[in-house]
Each structure stands twice: as structure tokens, then as C-alpha cells.
Coordinates of C-alpha atoms in Angstrom, one line a residue:
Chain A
X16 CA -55.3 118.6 49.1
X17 CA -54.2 116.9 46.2
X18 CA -55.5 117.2 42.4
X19 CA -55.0 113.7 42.0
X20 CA -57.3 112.8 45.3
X21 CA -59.2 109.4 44.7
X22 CA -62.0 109.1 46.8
X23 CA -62.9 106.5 49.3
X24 CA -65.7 105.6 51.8
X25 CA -65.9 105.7 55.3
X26 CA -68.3 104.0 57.8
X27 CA -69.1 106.2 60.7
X28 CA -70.1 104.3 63.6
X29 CA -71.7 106.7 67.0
X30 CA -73.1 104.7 69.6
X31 CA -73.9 104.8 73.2
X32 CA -73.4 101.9 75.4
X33 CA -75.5 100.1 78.1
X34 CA -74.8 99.3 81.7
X35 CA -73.7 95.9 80.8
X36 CA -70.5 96.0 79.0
X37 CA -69.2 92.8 79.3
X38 CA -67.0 90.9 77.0
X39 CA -67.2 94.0 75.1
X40 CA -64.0 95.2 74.5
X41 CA -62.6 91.9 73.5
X42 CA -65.0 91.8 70.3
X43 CA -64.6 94.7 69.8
X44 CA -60.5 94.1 69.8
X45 CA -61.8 91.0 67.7
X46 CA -63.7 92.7 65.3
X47 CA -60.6 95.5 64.4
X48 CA -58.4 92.3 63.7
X49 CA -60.9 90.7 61.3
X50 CA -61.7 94.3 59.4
X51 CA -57.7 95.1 58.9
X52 CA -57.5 91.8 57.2
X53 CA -60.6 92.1 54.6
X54 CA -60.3 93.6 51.2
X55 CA -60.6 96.9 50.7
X56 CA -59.7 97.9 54.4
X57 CA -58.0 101.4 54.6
X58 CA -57.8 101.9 57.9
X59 CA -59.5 102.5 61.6
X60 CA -59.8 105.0 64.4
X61 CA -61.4 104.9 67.8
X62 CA -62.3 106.9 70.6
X63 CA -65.0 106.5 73.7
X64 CA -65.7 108.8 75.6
X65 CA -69.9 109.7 76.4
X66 CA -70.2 108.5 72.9
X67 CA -68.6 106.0 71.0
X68 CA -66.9 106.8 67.9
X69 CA -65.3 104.6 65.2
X70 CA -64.1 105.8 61.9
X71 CA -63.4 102.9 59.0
X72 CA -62.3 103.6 56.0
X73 CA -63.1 101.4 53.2
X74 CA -61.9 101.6 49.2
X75 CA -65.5 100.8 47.6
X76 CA -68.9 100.5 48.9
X77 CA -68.7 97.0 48.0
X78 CA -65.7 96.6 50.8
X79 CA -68.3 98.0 53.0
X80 CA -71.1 95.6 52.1
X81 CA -68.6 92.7 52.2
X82 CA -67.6 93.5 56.0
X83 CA -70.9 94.2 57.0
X84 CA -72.4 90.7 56.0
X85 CA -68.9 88.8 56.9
X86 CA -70.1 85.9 59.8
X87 CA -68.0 87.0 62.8
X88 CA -69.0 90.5 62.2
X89 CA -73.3 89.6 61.4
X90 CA -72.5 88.0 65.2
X91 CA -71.0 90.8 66.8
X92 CA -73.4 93.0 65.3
X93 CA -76.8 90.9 66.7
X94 CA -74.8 90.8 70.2
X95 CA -74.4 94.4 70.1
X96 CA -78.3 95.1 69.6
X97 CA -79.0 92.5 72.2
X98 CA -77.0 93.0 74.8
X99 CA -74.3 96.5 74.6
X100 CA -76.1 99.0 72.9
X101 CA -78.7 101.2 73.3
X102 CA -78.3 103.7 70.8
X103 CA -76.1 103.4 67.3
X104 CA -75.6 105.4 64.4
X105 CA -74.2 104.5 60.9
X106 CA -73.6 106.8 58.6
X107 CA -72.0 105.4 55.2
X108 CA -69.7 108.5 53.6
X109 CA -68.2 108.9 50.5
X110 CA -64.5 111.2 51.4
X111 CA -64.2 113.8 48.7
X112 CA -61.3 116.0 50.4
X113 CA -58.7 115.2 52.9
X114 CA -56.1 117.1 54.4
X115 CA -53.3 117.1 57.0
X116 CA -51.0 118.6 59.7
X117 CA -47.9 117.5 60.9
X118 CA -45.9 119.2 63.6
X119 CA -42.6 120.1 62.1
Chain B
X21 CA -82.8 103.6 55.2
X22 CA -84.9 106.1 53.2
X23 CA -86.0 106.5 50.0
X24 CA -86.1 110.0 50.8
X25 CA -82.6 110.4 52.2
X26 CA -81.2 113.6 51.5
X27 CA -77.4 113.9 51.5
X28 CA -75.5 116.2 53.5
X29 CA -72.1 116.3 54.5
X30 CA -69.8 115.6 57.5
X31 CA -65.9 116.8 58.8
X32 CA -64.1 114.2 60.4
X33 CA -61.1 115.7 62.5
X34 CA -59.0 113.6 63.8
X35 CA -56.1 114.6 65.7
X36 CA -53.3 113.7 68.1
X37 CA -52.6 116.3 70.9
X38 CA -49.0 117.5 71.9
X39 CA -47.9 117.3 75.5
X40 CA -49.5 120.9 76.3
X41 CA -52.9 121.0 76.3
X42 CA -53.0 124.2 78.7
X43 CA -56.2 126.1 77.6
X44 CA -57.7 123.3 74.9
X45 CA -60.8 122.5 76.5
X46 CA -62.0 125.7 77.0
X47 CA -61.5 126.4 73.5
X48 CA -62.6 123.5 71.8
X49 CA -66.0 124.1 74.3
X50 CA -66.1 127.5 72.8
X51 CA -65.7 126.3 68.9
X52 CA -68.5 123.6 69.2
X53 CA -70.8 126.5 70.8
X54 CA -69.6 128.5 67.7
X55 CA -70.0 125.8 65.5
X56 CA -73.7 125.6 67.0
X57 CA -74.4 129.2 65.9
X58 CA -73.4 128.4 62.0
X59 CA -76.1 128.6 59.2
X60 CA -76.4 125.2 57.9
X61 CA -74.8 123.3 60.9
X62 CA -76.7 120.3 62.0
X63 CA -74.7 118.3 64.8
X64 CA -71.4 117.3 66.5
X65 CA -70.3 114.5 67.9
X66 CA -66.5 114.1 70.3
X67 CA -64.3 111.3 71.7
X68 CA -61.1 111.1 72.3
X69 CA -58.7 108.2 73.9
X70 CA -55.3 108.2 71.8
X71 CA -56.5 109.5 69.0
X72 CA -59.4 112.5 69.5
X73 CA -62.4 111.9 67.2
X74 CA -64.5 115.0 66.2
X75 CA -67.1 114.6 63.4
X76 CA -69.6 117.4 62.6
X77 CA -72.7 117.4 60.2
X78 CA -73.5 120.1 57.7
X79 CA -76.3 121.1 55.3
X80 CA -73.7 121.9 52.4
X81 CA -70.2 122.6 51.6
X82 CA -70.9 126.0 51.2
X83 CA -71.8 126.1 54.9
X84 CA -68.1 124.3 56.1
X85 CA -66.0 126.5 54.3
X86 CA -67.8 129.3 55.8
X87 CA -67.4 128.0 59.2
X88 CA -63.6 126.9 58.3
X89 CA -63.0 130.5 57.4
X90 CA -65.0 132.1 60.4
X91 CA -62.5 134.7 62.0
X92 CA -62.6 132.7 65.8
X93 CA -62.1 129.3 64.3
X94 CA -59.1 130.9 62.1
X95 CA -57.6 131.6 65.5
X96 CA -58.4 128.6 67.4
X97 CA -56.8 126.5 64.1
X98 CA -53.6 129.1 64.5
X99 CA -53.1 128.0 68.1
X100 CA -53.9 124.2 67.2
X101 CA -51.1 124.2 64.9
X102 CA -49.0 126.3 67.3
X103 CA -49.3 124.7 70.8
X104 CA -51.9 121.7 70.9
X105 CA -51.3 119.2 68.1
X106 CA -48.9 116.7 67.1
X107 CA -50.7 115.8 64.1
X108 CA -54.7 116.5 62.6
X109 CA -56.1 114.9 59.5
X110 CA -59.2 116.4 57.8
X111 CA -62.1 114.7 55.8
X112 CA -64.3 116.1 54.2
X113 CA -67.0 113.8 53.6
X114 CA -70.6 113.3 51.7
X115 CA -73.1 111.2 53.7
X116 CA -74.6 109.1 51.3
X117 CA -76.8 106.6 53.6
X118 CA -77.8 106.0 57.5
X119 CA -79.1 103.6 59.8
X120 CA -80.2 103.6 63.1
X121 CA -80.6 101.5 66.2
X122 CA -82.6 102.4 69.3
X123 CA -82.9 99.7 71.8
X124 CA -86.6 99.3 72.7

């Protein structure tokens, strides 16, 4: 933990998927590529296993706000309601702490 | 969104395992019981592909430091550390707004 520690957001994302998962993986391939290149991007992590999880981290809300209403992503997102999801979660966080392990 | 939202908090681990995992489900099955039985815990979600995802909810911070410092967690961190991970990052993070979607 570090005293000069700036905070940050992060956009938790839990969902779980339909039967129909086609063409899924691709936007969501899609949708990493076009979040790494807006402003404000920090990073991403993703895992699936029953549930869905992805982790973005963003350097304001406003980042936030600006990926969520970017074009390719407002399509993505109506394609996921329609046809891949049926349940998601979104949980907008502001990180106060952080700390790390690395094997030595 | 609600105009009543109340803000609570979240942990999101994230981790990369080391090449012996001998004995890590059993104990990470164990810790989310544990987790369960803590005062002021309210839910847990876990995926894992390359990276392993685990984000818990809490009332307060009060409540994660208590369940950081809880004497079988300390143990289960020790043998993380020791035999099970390459690497872990820790956030500690306030929720500050959530959506939902349920397909209907």
C-alpha cells in the first residue's frame, strides 16, 4: 500500500450466459480491443467459468461514461440483452487500496 | 439505479496460480464457506481461466479487515504465498452505483 495511492474506478461486470452463445466471443475479443484503445483505460481482466467475470479499470468516472456510450460498445451491449445474456451485473467502484504479491 | 443506493464495499483478488495447485480447491471451498459466516459479509462471486477472478461484497471496511485478519484465512494466505501463487493483486474497492439486467 502506498501513501501516495491515487485512486481509480473499476467497472465490475458478473453475468451469466444463455444457451445461445454465438458470435460471442469474437465481440467480446472485439470489445477488449476497442476499450484498451479509449482514454482513460487502465487495464482488463477476465475469467468465465459458471459466472462471468470482467474487471475494467478506468482513471475517472467520466472514462467510464465515455466507453459505455461509445457506438460499437451501445451495439454490443443491446446484442447482449437480446440475444447472450440472461443475467448481468454492473457494479461501478471507486479503488481506494490496492496491494500485491509476487513470487520471489 | 437508486436514489436510495447505499454504498458498500467489494475485494477484488486476482491471482495467477503456480504449477502446484495440490490441496487449493478444497481450501479455497473452505474460505468462501468461512467467508459466508463473517458479520457484515454479503456475497462472492469466482472465475478463473488464466487469470482467477474472486470478488467479494461487504457491509464495511471494518468487516474486511476483520475477515482479512481471521486466524483460518491468515493461514490459507500463508500457504497461498507459500505454494499456490505466482502472483495476487488486491483491491479494495467502494461500490458507488449498480445496474442490473434480468432477461424477461
Amino acid at each position: 500500500m502506498c501513501s501516495e495511492f491515487r485512486p481509480y474506478y473499476s467497472v465490475i461486470f458478473t453475468s451469466i450466459q444463455t444457451d445461445n452463445t454465438e458470435g460471442y466471443n469474437e465481440m467480446a475479443q472485439q470489445m477488449e480491443e476497442f476499450a484498451k484503445e479509449q482514454e482513460g483505460f487502465l487495464g482488463i481482466n477476465s475469467a468465465r467459468d459458471t459466472v462471468g467475470i470482467t474487471v475494467s479499470y478506468w482513471e475517472s468516472l467520466e472514462a467510464i461514461k465515455n466507453w459505455k456510450q461509445q457506438s460499437d460498445h451501445l451495439i454490443a451491449q443491446q446484442k447482449g440483452r437480446k440475444e447472450w445474456y440472461r443475467w448481468y451485473n454492473v457494479r461501478i467502484c471507486k479503488v481506494e487500496r490496492e496491494y500485491e504479491f509476487n513470487l520471489s
